[in-house]
Coordinates of C-alpha atoms in Angstrom, one line a residue:
M66 CA -12.1 27.2 20.1
K67 CA -9.1 29.3 21.3
E68 CA -9.5 28.6 24.9
Y69 CA -9.9 25.1 23.5
V70 CA -6.1 25.5 21.4
M71 CA -4.7 26.5 24.7
K72 CA -5.7 24.4 26.9
N73 CA -4.3 21.5 24.7
I74 CA -1.1 23.8 24.5
I75 CA -0.4 24.3 28.3
G76 CA -1.8 20.5 29.3
K77 CA 1.4 19.6 26.5
L78 CA 3.5 21.6 28.5
W79 CA 2.4 20.3 31.5
A80 CA 2.7 16.3 30.8
L81 CA 6.0 17.3 28.4
P82 CA 8.9 16.4 31.0
T83 CA 6.8 12.8 31.2
T84 CA 6.6 12.7 27.6
I85 CA 10.3 13.3 26.9
I86 CA 11.3 11.9 29.9
F87 CA 9.7 8.7 30.0
G88 CA 7.4 8.0 26.4
I89 CA 10.2 9.5 24.1
T90 CA 13.0 7.7 25.9
A91 CA 11.7 4.7 25.9
G92 CA 10.5 5.2 21.7
I93 CA 14.2 5.9 21.2
L94 CA 15.8 2.6 23.3
G95 CA 12.7 0.7 20.8
M96 CA 14.3 2.2 18.1
C97 CA 17.5 1.2 18.7
I98 CA 17.6 -2.5 19.9
A99 CA 14.1 -3.4 18.0
P100 CA 14.1 -6.9 16.5
R101 CA 11.6 -5.8 14.2
K102 CA 10.7 -2.2 12.2
I103 CA 9.2 0.8 14.8
R104 CA 6.5 2.8 13.0
I105 CA 6.2 6.0 14.0
R106 CA 3.0 8.1 13.9
I107 CA 1.1 10.8 15.2
R108 CA -2.5 10.2 16.1
H109 CA -4.5 9.6 19.0
N110 CA -3.3 13.0 21.0
A111 CA 0.3 11.4 21.2
I112 CA 3.1 10.3 19.0
C113 CA 2.9 6.5 18.5
F114 CA 5.3 4.5 18.5
Y115 CA 4.2 0.9 16.9
N116 CA 5.4 -2.4 16.7
H117 CA 7.7 -2.2 20.3
P118 CA 10.1 -4.5 21.6
F119 CA 9.4 -3.1 25.7
L120 CA 6.0 -4.9 25.3
R121 CA 4.8 -8.3 25.9
G122 CA 2.2 -10.9 27.0
P123 CA -1.0 -9.0 28.1
A124 CA -0.4 -6.0 27.2
G125 CA -0.9 -4.3 24.7
A126 CA 0.4 -1.2 24.7
V127 CA 1.7 2.0 27.2
T128 CA 1.1 5.8 27.6
L129 CA 3.6 7.7 28.9
G130 CA 2.7 11.5 28.6
N131 CA 1.8 12.0 24.9
V132 CA 3.6 8.9 23.5
I133 CA 1.7 5.5 23.3
L134 CA 3.8 2.8 22.2
F135 CA 2.1 -0.2 21.0
Q136 CA 2.9 -3.8 21.0
K137 CA 1.1 -4.6 17.4
N138 CA 1.6 -2.9 14.1
D139 CA -2.1 -1.1 14.9
D140 CA -5.0 0.7 16.8
C141 CA -6.4 -2.9 17.9
F142 CA -5.1 -5.8 20.4
M143 CA -6.9 -9.1 21.1
G144 CA -9.8 -7.9 18.7
L145 CA -10.6 -4.0 21.3
N146 CA -9.9 -0.6 19.8
I147 CA -7.7 0.0 22.3
A148 CA -6.7 3.7 20.6
Q149 CA -8.8 5.4 22.4
H150 CA -8.9 4.0 26.0
E151 CA -4.9 5.0 25.7
R152 CA -5.8 8.4 24.7
Q153 CA -7.5 8.4 27.5
H154 CA -4.7 8.4 29.3
T155 CA -3.2 10.9 27.0
L156 CA -5.4 13.5 28.9
Q157 CA -4.8 12.5 32.2
A158 CA -1.4 13.0 32.1
E159 CA -2.2 16.6 30.1
S160 CA -4.1 16.8 33.6
L161 CA -1.4 15.2 36.1
G162 CA 1.8 16.7 34.5
I163 CA 4.6 14.6 36.6
F164 CA 2.2 13.3 38.7
Y165 CA 1.1 10.8 36.0
I166 CA 3.2 7.9 36.1
P167 CA 4.0 8.0 40.5
L168 CA 0.1 7.8 40.6
H169 CA 0.1 5.9 38.3
I170 CA 1.9 3.1 39.3
M171 CA 1.2 3.4 43.0
C172 CA -2.7 2.6 42.1
I173 CA -1.3 0.1 40.0
L174 CA 0.1 -1.5 43.3
I175 CA -2.9 -0.1 45.3
Y176 CA -5.8 -2.0 43.3
R177 CA -3.9 -4.8 42.1
R178 CA -6.2 -7.3 39.9
Y179 CA -8.9 -4.7 40.4
V180 CA -8.8 -2.8 37.9
L181 CA -11.5 -1.4 37.1
Q182 CA -11.6 -0.3 40.8
N183 CA -8.4 1.9 39.7
P184 CA -9.3 5.9 39.5
L185 CA -7.1 6.5 36.2
E186 CA -8.5 3.1 34.5
R187 CA -12.0 3.6 35.3
G188 CA -12.4 6.9 32.6
P189 CA -10.3 4.8 29.9
Y190 CA -12.0 1.5 30.3
S191 CA -16.0 3.2 30.1
N192 CA -17.9 3.0 26.6
P193 CA -17.3 4.8 25.5
P194 CA -14.4 5.6 26.7
R195 CA -13.1 9.0 29.0
P196 CA -10.1 10.5 31.1
W197 CA -12.0 10.3 34.2

């Protein structure tokens, strides 16, 4: 138990720059320009911003460090529970730290439409979801 707690704390500290620079900043900017009311909850290993105005179209949620921006007011999008998928990305961010966002962008550019070949999406899309 003690080892798990230490690993959890170290992971969150390692992801902290990404969480603050990208996640918290995006969350606060969304709150400043939101045409709809944003709800904030701490769950799914993250600070969750629901009804975020930056998300449109097929993106049901986005993970930025230990922050998840949800398009809608709940954890589901188009009938799928995306919260568990996004939680796996928070665990990836805790492992990769400041390299999470650049690596994710690089993988998106490389794999484009072949989402399940993307090493950062393969685990979260599995059943049950896992980080890798």
